[in-house]
Amino acid sequence: MDEAIGRDRTVAVVGTGTMGQGIAQVALVAGHPVRLYDSAPGRAAEAVAAIGARLDRLVEKGRMAGADREAAAARLHAAEDLDELADAALVVEAIVEDLEVKQRLFADLEKTVGDDALLATNTSSLSVTAIGGRLRVPGRFVGLHFFNPAPLLPLVEVVRGFATDETAATRAYETVLAWGKTPVRCADTPGFIVNRIARPFYAEAFRVYEEGGADPATIDAVLRECGGFRMGPFELTDLIGQDVNEAVTRSVWDSFFQDPKFTPSLAQRRLVESGRLGRKSGHGWFSYAEGAERPAPRTEAPAKAPERITVRGDLGPAEALVGLFEEAGITVRRKKGDGFVELPSGVELVLADGETSFEYHREDIVSFDLALDYAAATRIALSAREDIAPDALAEAVGLFQALGKQVTVIGDLPGMIVARTVAMLADLAADAVARGVASAEDIDTAMRLGVNYPAGPLEWARKVGHRRLAGLLDEMDTRYPGARYTPSLALMRLGYAEAAEEER
């Protein structure tokens, strides 16, 4: 039971919604006989017809041969009763997210299929252990969390419940791999990998908004154009549905006994209460009414760049900026220091470190945000105290504009936008590895493929430096008491190991 299920063996899918149909299509195209069952009369037959129509479109687009389409159609059948699934080697459930309903279904399935059949749930929010806890043979029960749309997205989280046998988990993994997907192994933990670790991407953006640091369009633009994320959190949650996204956040928060690191957003709660659920309701963070224009992000007017600057010390993850300044024709002098850029006016440009400009008791401190790739970034965010001299801020704006970047000035908040988001993602990822949730490789793979991050959070942390990220969170923890930003022991250990390696 440690190899992929043979393609001559039947795969059954219970539940014929979008996800159920998608999983059935994946197994069908991989070569299995597939049976679809739904408790609602006629739904399974409708799903068979819908899958056939999608296969027709694949043929029309040249992505599937006509003969392969006919062969697949011949292997696909609607089942009117659970007894018709008796010979299934794998049954995947994709029904309503209700624990008792799922438990009853699997109790009935266990009476139907053989003891060697794998039973799997596609749940995204419930405990795999709890769903399979009442089974007579709980060792053959696993989680197979596909992402929507299942035929297109490659990632599948293979979740091992507390009672799942290693052989069953391995067989499920190998089967998904044989289907052409990219499986990652995961322990049964709230949110699994993606929905657990992705929470700060939304939560930190919402908090910056709630504190008046920037508007939604601006925060989205900074995370896209500076951070390299494909979509910003406001536009993404409008696409997902505010009710759906908030429900996942609250589920993870409650499952972790209301851990402050997963605290939901009050602003998002009010959005859901008002019925502004995003694209599906016509209004979320943004309006989707006909003719409505998306608000533009805050972008500073053109300013004059300084002719020369002084770089004091190593800029760490922002060191690439030095070469970009020189390429832009700006004279750069290098001197010893603590890692900042000094402008002719005396302004000091510092990489976001979890502190705020007003704490320096000086007007000439400007922070700039973290970027995954400063050369590729098309926007840079700056922050400064409210009473900074306009000419001094303009000099900093002009410096980055000379690199061809658009510049956004946000409120004077600890960690700015990208830096605090990346630090929190890295912290949760490191903690998950330390707790045995998944390997570092699988976590990075899951976050790249599951939510299209430009880099895995642990990969990004290595580039920025664990010690720097832990330090940023420690500074934020001082300014936001309550344990939300307390760096995990796992991230701190990585930081200490990094420091020890540098001393060798």
Coordinates of C-alpha atoms in Angstrom, one line a residue:
M1 CA 0.0 0.0 0.0
D2 CA 3.0 2.3 -0.6
E3 CA 2.6 3.0 -4.3
A4 CA 0.2 5.0 -6.4
I5 CA -3.2 3.6 -7.0
G6 CA -3.3 1.8 -10.4
R7 CA -5.0 3.7 -13.2
D8 CA -7.3 0.7 -13.8
R9 CA -8.8 1.2 -10.3
T10 CA -11.9 3.3 -9.7
V11 CA -11.8 6.7 -8.1
A12 CA -15.0 7.9 -6.6
V13 CA -15.9 11.5 -5.7
V14 CA -18.8 12.4 -3.4
G15 CA -20.1 15.9 -3.9
T16 CA -20.6 17.4 -7.3
G17 CA -20.0 21.1 -6.7
T18 CA -17.2 23.0 -8.4
M19 CA -14.5 21.3 -6.3
G20 CA -16.0 17.8 -6.6
Q21 CA -16.2 18.1 -10.4
G22 CA -12.7 19.5 -10.6
I23 CA -11.2 16.6 -8.6
A24 CA -13.2 14.1 -10.7
Q25 CA -11.8 15.7 -13.9
V26 CA -8.3 15.4 -12.6
A27 CA -8.6 11.7 -11.8
L28 CA -10.4 11.1 -15.0
V29 CA -7.8 12.8 -17.2
A30 CA -5.1 10.8 -15.3
G31 CA -6.7 7.6 -16.7
H32 CA -8.9 6.3 -13.9
P33 CA -12.5 5.1 -14.1
V34 CA -14.4 7.7 -12.1
R35 CA -17.8 7.6 -10.4
L36 CA -19.6 10.7 -9.1
Y37 CA -22.2 10.6 -6.4
D38 CA -24.3 13.3 -4.9
S39 CA -27.1 12.9 -2.4
A40 CA -29.3 15.3 -4.4
P41 CA -31.1 13.4 -7.1
G42 CA -29.9 14.2 -10.6
R43 CA -26.9 16.2 -9.5
A44 CA -24.3 13.5 -10.3
A45 CA -25.7 13.2 -13.9
E46 CA -25.5 16.9 -14.3
A47 CA -21.9 16.9 -13.1
V48 CA -21.0 14.2 -15.6
A49 CA -22.5 16.3 -18.4
A50 CA -20.6 19.4 -17.1
I51 CA -17.3 17.6 -17.0
G52 CA -17.9 16.3 -20.6
A53 CA -18.5 19.9 -21.7
R54 CA -15.2 21.0 -20.2
L55 CA -13.4 18.1 -21.9
D56 CA -15.0 19.3 -25.2
R57 CA -13.4 22.7 -24.6
L58 CA -10.0 21.1 -24.0
V59 CA -10.3 19.4 -27.4
E60 CA -11.3 22.7 -29.1
K61 CA -8.3 24.4 -27.6
G62 CA -6.0 21.6 -28.8
R63 CA -5.1 20.5 -25.2
M64 CA -6.7 17.1 -25.5
A65 CA -7.0 14.7 -28.4
G66 CA -10.5 13.7 -29.5
A67 CA -9.9 10.1 -29.0
D68 CA -8.7 10.7 -25.4
R69 CA -11.8 12.7 -24.7
E70 CA -14.0 9.8 -25.9
A71 CA -12.0 7.3 -23.8
A72 CA -12.3 9.6 -20.7
A73 CA -16.1 10.0 -21.2
A74 CA -16.5 6.3 -21.4
R75 CA -14.8 6.0 -18.0
L76 CA -17.0 8.6 -16.2
H77 CA -20.3 7.5 -14.6
A78 CA -22.9 8.9 -12.3
A79 CA -23.8 6.8 -9.3
E80 CA -27.3 6.9 -7.9
D81 CA -26.4 5.1 -4.7
L82 CA -23.4 4.8 -2.5
D83 CA -23.4 1.0 -3.0
E84 CA -22.2 1.7 -6.6
L85 CA -18.9 2.9 -5.1
A86 CA -18.1 -0.5 -3.6
D87 CA -15.1 -1.2 -5.9
A88 CA -13.5 2.2 -5.5
A89 CA -9.8 2.2 -4.5
L90 CA -10.1 5.9 -3.4
V91 CA -13.1 7.9 -2.4
V92 CA -12.7 11.7 -2.2
E93 CA -15.3 13.7 -0.3
A94 CA -16.1 17.3 -1.4
I95 CA -19.4 18.1 0.4
V96 CA -20.5 20.8 2.8
E97 CA -18.1 21.9 5.5
D98 CA -20.0 20.4 8.4
L99 CA -18.2 17.9 10.7
E100 CA -21.2 15.7 11.6
V101 CA -22.4 15.5 8.0
K102 CA -18.9 14.4 6.9
Q103 CA -18.6 11.9 9.7
R104 CA -21.9 10.3 8.8
L105 CA -20.9 10.1 5.1
F106 CA -17.6 8.3 5.9
A107 CA -19.3 5.9 8.3
D108 CA -21.6 4.9 5.5
L109 CA -18.7 4.7 3.0
E110 CA -16.8 2.4 5.3
K111 CA -19.7 -0.1 5.2
T112 CA -19.5 0.1 1.4
V113 CA -15.9 0.0 0.2
G114 CA -13.2 -2.5 1.0
D115 CA -10.8 -2.1 3.9
D116 CA -7.9 -1.5 1.5
A117 CA -9.6 1.6 0.0
L118 CA -8.3 5.0 0.8
L119 CA -10.8 7.5 2.1
A120 CA -10.1 11.2 1.7
T121 CA -11.6 14.5 2.6
N122 CA -11.1 17.7 0.7
T123 CA -11.9 19.9 3.7
S124 CA -10.1 23.2 4.0
S125 CA -11.2 24.2 7.5
L126 CA -12.1 21.1 9.6
S127 CA -9.9 18.7 11.4
V128 CA -9.0 15.6 9.3
T129 CA -8.5 13.7 12.6
A130 CA -12.0 14.6 13.8
I131 CA -13.7 13.7 10.5
G132 CA -12.1 10.3 10.5
G133 CA -12.1 9.8 14.3
R134 CA -15.2 7.5 14.3
L135 CA -14.1 5.2 11.6
R136 CA -13.5 1.5 12.2
V137 CA -10.3 1.7 10.2
P138 CA -9.1 5.3 10.7
G139 CA -5.6 4.6 9.5
R140 CA -6.7 4.7 5.9
F141 CA -8.2 8.1 6.2
V142 CA -6.3 11.2 4.8
G143 CA -6.9 14.8 3.8
L144 CA -6.4 15.7 0.1
H145 CA -6.9 19.5 0.0
F146 CA -7.1 20.6 -3.7
F147 CA -7.1 24.2 -4.7
N148 CA -9.8 25.7 -6.9
P149 CA -9.9 25.3 -9.8
A150 CA -8.6 21.8 -9.2
P151 CA -7.8 20.9 -12.9
L152 CA -5.6 24.0 -13.2
L153 CA -3.9 24.6 -9.9
P154 CA -1.0 22.1 -9.2
L155 CA -0.9 22.1 -5.4
V156 CA -2.5 19.4 -3.3
E157 CA -2.0 19.4 0.5
V158 CA -1.8 15.7 1.6
V159 CA -2.8 15.9 5.3
R160 CA -2.0 13.2 7.7
G161 CA -4.5 12.9 10.6
F162 CA -3.5 11.8 14.1
A163 CA -4.6 8.2 13.3
T164 CA -3.5 8.1 9.6
D165 CA -1.1 5.3 8.8
E166 CA 2.1 6.3 7.1
T167 CA 1.5 3.8 4.3
A168 CA -1.9 5.4 3.6
A169 CA -0.4 8.9 3.5
T170 CA 2.4 7.8 1.2
R171 CA 0.0 6.1 -1.1
A172 CA -2.2 9.2 -1.3
Y173 CA 0.9 11.3 -2.0
E174 CA 2.1 9.0 -4.8
T175 CA -1.3 8.9 -6.3
V176 CA -1.6 12.7 -6.5
L177 CA 1.9 12.9 -7.9
A178 CA 1.0 10.4 -10.6
W179 CA -2.0 12.6 -11.5
G180 CA 0.5 15.4 -12.5
K181 CA -0.1 17.4 -9.3
T182 CA 2.5 18.8 -6.9
P183 CA 1.7 17.3 -3.5
V184 CA 3.1 18.5 -0.2
R185 CA 2.9 16.6 3.1
C186 CA 1.3 18.3 6.1
A187 CA 0.3 17.4 9.6
D188 CA -3.3 17.9 10.7
T189 CA -3.1 21.5 12.0
P190 CA -5.6 24.3 11.6
G191 CA -5.4 25.8 8.1
F192 CA -2.9 23.1 7.1
I193 CA 0.0 24.9 5.4
V194 CA -1.5 27.6 3.1
N195 CA -4.4 28.8 5.1
R196 CA -2.4 28.9 8.3
I197 CA 0.7 30.7 7.0
A198 CA -1.1 33.1 4.6
R199 CA -3.1 34.9 7.4
P200 CA -0.6 37.8 7.9
F201 CA -0.7 38.7 4.2
Y202 CA -4.3 39.8 4.8
A203 CA -4.1 40.7 8.5
E204 CA -1.1 43.1 8.3
A205 CA -2.6 45.0 5.4
F206 CA -5.9 45.4 7.2
R207 CA -4.1 46.6 10.3
V208 CA -2.2 49.2 8.3
Y209 CA -5.5 50.4 6.9
E210 CA -7.2 50.4 10.3
E211 CA -4.4 52.6 11.7
G212 CA -4.7 55.1 8.9
G213 CA -1.3 54.2 7.4
A214 CA -2.6 54.0 3.8
D215 CA -5.8 53.3 1.8
P216 CA -6.6 49.9 0.3
A217 CA -5.5 50.8 -3.3
T218 CA -2.2 52.1 -2.0
I219 CA -1.5 49.1 0.2
D220 CA -2.3 46.7 -2.7
A221 CA 0.0 48.7 -5.0
V222 CA 2.9 48.5 -2.5
L223 CA 2.6 44.8 -2.0
R224 CA 2.3 44.1 -5.7
E225 CA 4.8 46.6 -7.1
C226 CA 7.3 46.6 -4.3
G227 CA 6.8 43.2 -2.6
G228 CA 6.3 41.3 -5.9
F229 CA 3.0 39.7 -4.9
R230 CA 0.7 39.0 -7.8
M231 CA -2.4 40.6 -6.1
G232 CA -2.8 42.9 -3.2
P233 CA -4.8 41.6 -0.2
F234 CA -7.8 43.9 -0.7
E235 CA -8.4 43.1 -4.3
L236 CA -7.7 39.4 -3.6
T237 CA -10.2 39.1 -0.7
D238 CA -12.7 40.9 -2.9
L239 CA -12.1 38.1 -5.5
I240 CA -12.3 35.3 -2.9
G241 CA -15.3 36.8 -1.1
Q242 CA -15.0 38.8 2.2
D243 CA -17.3 36.3 4.0
V244 CA -15.2 33.3 2.8
N245 CA -11.9 34.9 3.7
E246 CA -13.0 36.1 7.1
A247 CA -14.5 32.7 7.9
V248 CA -11.2 31.0 7.2
T249 CA -9.4 33.6 9.4
R250 CA -11.9 33.1 12.3
S251 CA -11.7 29.4 12.0
V252 CA -7.9 29.4 12.2
W253 CA -8.1 31.9 15.1
D254 CA -10.6 29.8 17.0
S255 CA -8.8 26.6 16.3
F256 CA -5.6 28.1 17.8
F257 CA -7.6 29.1 20.9
Q258 CA -7.7 32.8 19.8
D259 CA -3.9 33.2 19.4
P260 CA -3.2 36.9 18.9
K261 CA -1.1 36.1 15.8
F262 CA -4.3 35.1 14.0
T263 CA -6.6 37.9 15.3
P264 CA -9.3 38.8 12.7
S265 CA -9.8 42.3 11.4
L266 CA -12.6 44.5 12.7
A267 CA -12.7 46.4 9.4
Q268 CA -13.3 43.2 7.5
R269 CA -16.0 42.2 10.0
R270 CA -17.8 45.4 9.3
L271 CA -17.5 44.8 5.6
V272 CA -19.1 41.4 5.9
E273 CA -21.8 42.8 8.2
S274 CA -22.7 45.4 5.6
G275 CA -23.1 42.8 2.9
R276 CA -20.1 44.2 0.9
L277 CA -18.7 40.8 0.1
G278 CA -16.6 41.7 -2.9
R279 CA -17.0 41.0 -6.6
K280 CA -20.0 38.6 -6.0
S281 CA -22.0 41.3 -4.3
G282 CA -20.8 44.2 -6.5
H283 CA -18.9 45.9 -3.7
G284 CA -16.2 45.0 -1.2
W285 CA -13.2 47.1 -0.5
F286 CA -13.7 48.4 -4.0
S287 CA -16.8 49.0 -6.1
Y288 CA -17.5 46.7 -9.0
A289 CA -20.6 48.5 -10.3
E290 CA -20.7 49.1 -14.0
G291 CA -18.5 52.1 -14.9
A292 CA -16.9 52.3 -11.4
E293 CA -13.2 53.3 -11.5
R294 CA -10.7 51.6 -9.2
P295 CA -9.1 54.2 -6.8
A296 CA -5.5 55.1 -7.8
P297 CA -2.8 54.4 -5.3
R298 CA -1.1 57.4 -3.7
T299 CA 1.9 58.4 -5.8
E300 CA 4.2 61.3 -5.2
A301 CA 4.7 64.1 -7.7
P302 CA 8.1 64.3 -9.5
A303 CA 10.9 65.6 -7.3
K304 CA 14.5 66.5 -7.9
A305 CA 17.0 63.8 -7.1
P306 CA 20.2 64.6 -5.2
E307 CA 23.4 64.5 -7.3
R308 CA 25.4 62.6 -4.6
I309 CA 24.7 60.5 -1.5
T310 CA 26.7 58.7 1.2
V311 CA 26.0 55.1 2.0
R312 CA 27.1 54.4 5.6
G313 CA 27.8 50.7 6.2
D314 CA 26.1 47.8 4.6
L315 CA 22.4 48.1 3.6
G316 CA 21.8 44.4 4.1
P317 CA 18.9 43.2 2.0
A318 CA 18.8 46.7 0.3
E319 CA 22.4 46.6 -0.7
A320 CA 21.4 46.2 -4.4
L321 CA 20.2 49.8 -4.2
V322 CA 23.8 51.1 -4.2
G323 CA 24.4 49.7 -7.7
L324 CA 21.1 51.1 -8.9
F325 CA 21.9 54.6 -7.6
E326 CA 25.2 54.5 -9.4
E327 CA 23.6 53.3 -12.7
A328 CA 21.2 56.3 -12.4
G329 CA 24.2 58.7 -12.4
I330 CA 24.2 59.5 -8.7
T331 CA 27.6 59.8 -7.1
V332 CA 27.9 57.3 -4.2
R333 CA 30.4 57.6 -1.4
R334 CA 30.9 54.7 1.0
K335 CA 31.7 55.3 4.7
K336 CA 31.5 53.4 7.9
G337 CA 28.2 53.4 9.6
D338 CA 25.2 51.4 10.8
G339 CA 23.6 50.8 7.4
F340 CA 21.7 53.8 6.1
V341 CA 21.8 56.3 3.2
E342 CA 22.7 59.9 4.0
L343 CA 21.3 62.6 1.7
P344 CA 23.0 66.1 1.2
S345 CA 20.3 67.7 3.4
G346 CA 21.2 65.4 6.2
V347 CA 18.2 63.1 5.8
E348 CA 18.9 59.5 6.8
L349 CA 17.2 56.8 4.8
V350 CA 16.8 53.6 6.8
L351 CA 15.3 50.2 5.8
A352 CA 12.1 49.5 7.8
D353 CA 13.2 48.0 11.1
G354 CA 10.0 48.0 13.3
E355 CA 10.7 51.4 14.7
T356 CA 9.0 54.7 13.8
S357 CA 10.5 58.0 12.7
F358 CA 9.1 60.1 15.5
E359 CA 11.0 58.0 18.1
Y360 CA 14.3 59.4 16.9
H361 CA 13.3 62.9 18.0
R362 CA 14.6 64.2 14.7
E363 CA 12.9 65.4 11.6
D364 CA 15.4 64.0 9.2
I365 CA 14.7 60.3 9.3
V366 CA 12.9 58.6 6.4
S367 CA 12.2 54.8 6.3
F368 CA 11.9 52.8 3.1
D369 CA 10.1 49.5 2.7
L370 CA 11.5 46.1 2.0
A371 CA 11.4 44.8 -1.6
L372 CA 11.9 41.2 -2.8
D373 CA 14.0 42.6 -5.7
Y374 CA 14.8 46.3 -5.7
A375 CA 15.8 46.2 -9.4
A376 CA 12.5 44.7 -10.5
A377 CA 10.3 46.7 -8.1
T378 CA 8.4 49.5 -9.8
R379 CA 7.3 51.2 -6.6
I380 CA 9.0 52.1 -3.3
A381 CA 7.1 53.1 -0.1
L382 CA 8.5 55.7 2.2
S383 CA 7.4 56.9 5.7
A384 CA 8.4 59.8 7.9
R385 CA 7.1 61.8 10.8
E386 CA 4.4 64.2 10.0
D387 CA 6.4 67.3 10.7
I388 CA 9.3 66.4 8.4
A389 CA 10.4 69.4 6.2
P390 CA 8.7 69.1 2.8
D391 CA 12.0 69.7 1.0
A392 CA 13.7 66.9 3.0
L393 CA 11.0 64.4 2.1
A394 CA 11.1 65.5 -1.5
E395 CA 14.8 64.8 -1.7
A396 CA 14.2 61.2 -0.6
V397 CA 11.3 60.9 -3.0
G398 CA 13.5 62.2 -5.9
L399 CA 16.2 59.8 -5.1
F400 CA 14.0 56.7 -5.7
Q401 CA 12.3 58.4 -8.7
A402 CA 15.7 58.7 -10.3
L403 CA 15.7 54.9 -10.4
G404 CA 12.5 54.9 -12.4
K405 CA 10.4 53.9 -9.4
Q406 CA 7.0 55.4 -8.5
V407 CA 7.1 56.5 -4.9
T408 CA 4.4 56.3 -2.2
V409 CA 4.5 58.0 1.1
I410 CA 2.6 56.2 3.9
G411 CA 1.9 56.9 7.5
D412 CA 4.7 56.5 10.1
L413 CA 3.9 53.0 11.2
P414 CA 6.3 50.3 12.6
G415 CA 7.4 47.8 9.9
M416 CA 5.7 49.7 7.1
I417 CA 3.9 47.3 4.7
V418 CA 6.0 44.8 3.0
A419 CA 8.6 44.4 5.8
R420 CA 6.0 43.6 8.5
T421 CA 4.1 41.2 6.2
V422 CA 7.2 39.2 5.2
A423 CA 8.4 39.1 8.8
M424 CA 5.1 37.7 10.0
L425 CA 4.9 35.2 7.1
A426 CA 8.5 34.0 7.9
D427 CA 7.7 33.7 11.6
L428 CA 4.7 31.5 11.1
A429 CA 6.5 29.4 8.5
A430 CA 9.5 28.9 10.8
D431 CA 7.2 28.0 13.7
A432 CA 5.3 25.5 11.5
V433 CA 8.6 23.7 10.6
A434 CA 9.7 23.6 14.2
R435 CA 6.3 22.1 15.2
G436 CA 6.5 19.4 12.5
V437 CA 3.6 20.7 10.5
A438 CA 5.6 20.4 7.2
S439 CA 9.1 20.6 5.9
A440 CA 10.6 24.0 4.9
E441 CA 10.7 22.9 1.3
D442 CA 7.0 21.8 1.3
I443 CA 6.0 25.1 3.0
D444 CA 7.8 27.2 0.4
T445 CA 6.4 25.1 -2.4
A446 CA 2.9 25.4 -1.0
M447 CA 3.0 29.2 -0.6
R448 CA 4.4 29.7 -4.1
L449 CA 1.9 27.3 -5.8
G450 CA -1.1 27.7 -3.5
V451 CA -1.3 31.5 -3.3
N452 CA 1.3 32.6 -6.0
Y453 CA 3.8 34.2 -3.6
P454 CA 6.8 35.5 -5.5
A455 CA 9.1 33.5 -3.1
G456 CA 8.5 31.0 -0.3
P457 CA 8.5 32.7 3.1
L458 CA 11.5 30.7 4.3
E459 CA 13.4 31.3 1.1
W460 CA 12.6 35.1 1.5
A461 CA 13.7 35.0 5.2
R462 CA 17.1 33.5 4.3
K463 CA 17.6 36.3 1.8
V464 CA 16.6 39.1 4.2
G465 CA 18.2 37.5 7.3
H466 CA 16.4 35.7 10.1
R467 CA 18.1 37.9 12.7
R468 CA 16.9 41.0 11.0
L469 CA 13.3 39.7 10.7
A470 CA 13.3 38.6 14.4
G471 CA 14.6 42.0 15.4
L472 CA 11.9 43.8 13.4
L473 CA 9.2 41.7 15.1
D474 CA 10.8 42.3 18.5
E475 CA 10.7 46.0 17.9
M476 CA 7.0 45.8 16.8
D477 CA 6.2 43.7 19.9
T478 CA 7.4 46.6 22.0
R479 CA 5.2 49.0 20.2
Y480 CA 2.2 46.7 19.9
P481 CA 2.0 44.8 23.3
G482 CA -0.1 41.7 23.3
A483 CA 2.0 38.9 21.7
R484 CA 0.9 39.3 18.1
Y485 CA 4.4 40.3 17.1
T486 CA 6.4 38.3 19.6
P487 CA 8.9 36.4 17.4
S488 CA 8.7 32.7 17.7
L489 CA 11.4 30.7 19.3
A490 CA 11.9 29.0 15.9
L491 CA 12.7 32.3 14.2
M492 CA 14.9 33.4 17.0
R493 CA 16.9 30.1 16.9
L494 CA 17.4 30.6 13.2
G495 CA 18.6 34.2 13.9
Y496 CA 21.1 33.0 16.5
A497 CA 22.4 30.2 14.2
E498 CA 22.8 32.8 11.5
A499 CA 24.8 35.1 13.8
A500 CA 27.0 32.2 14.9
E501 CA 27.7 31.3 11.3
E502 CA 28.7 34.9 10.5
E503 CA 31.2 34.9 13.3
R504 CA 33.1 31.8 12.0

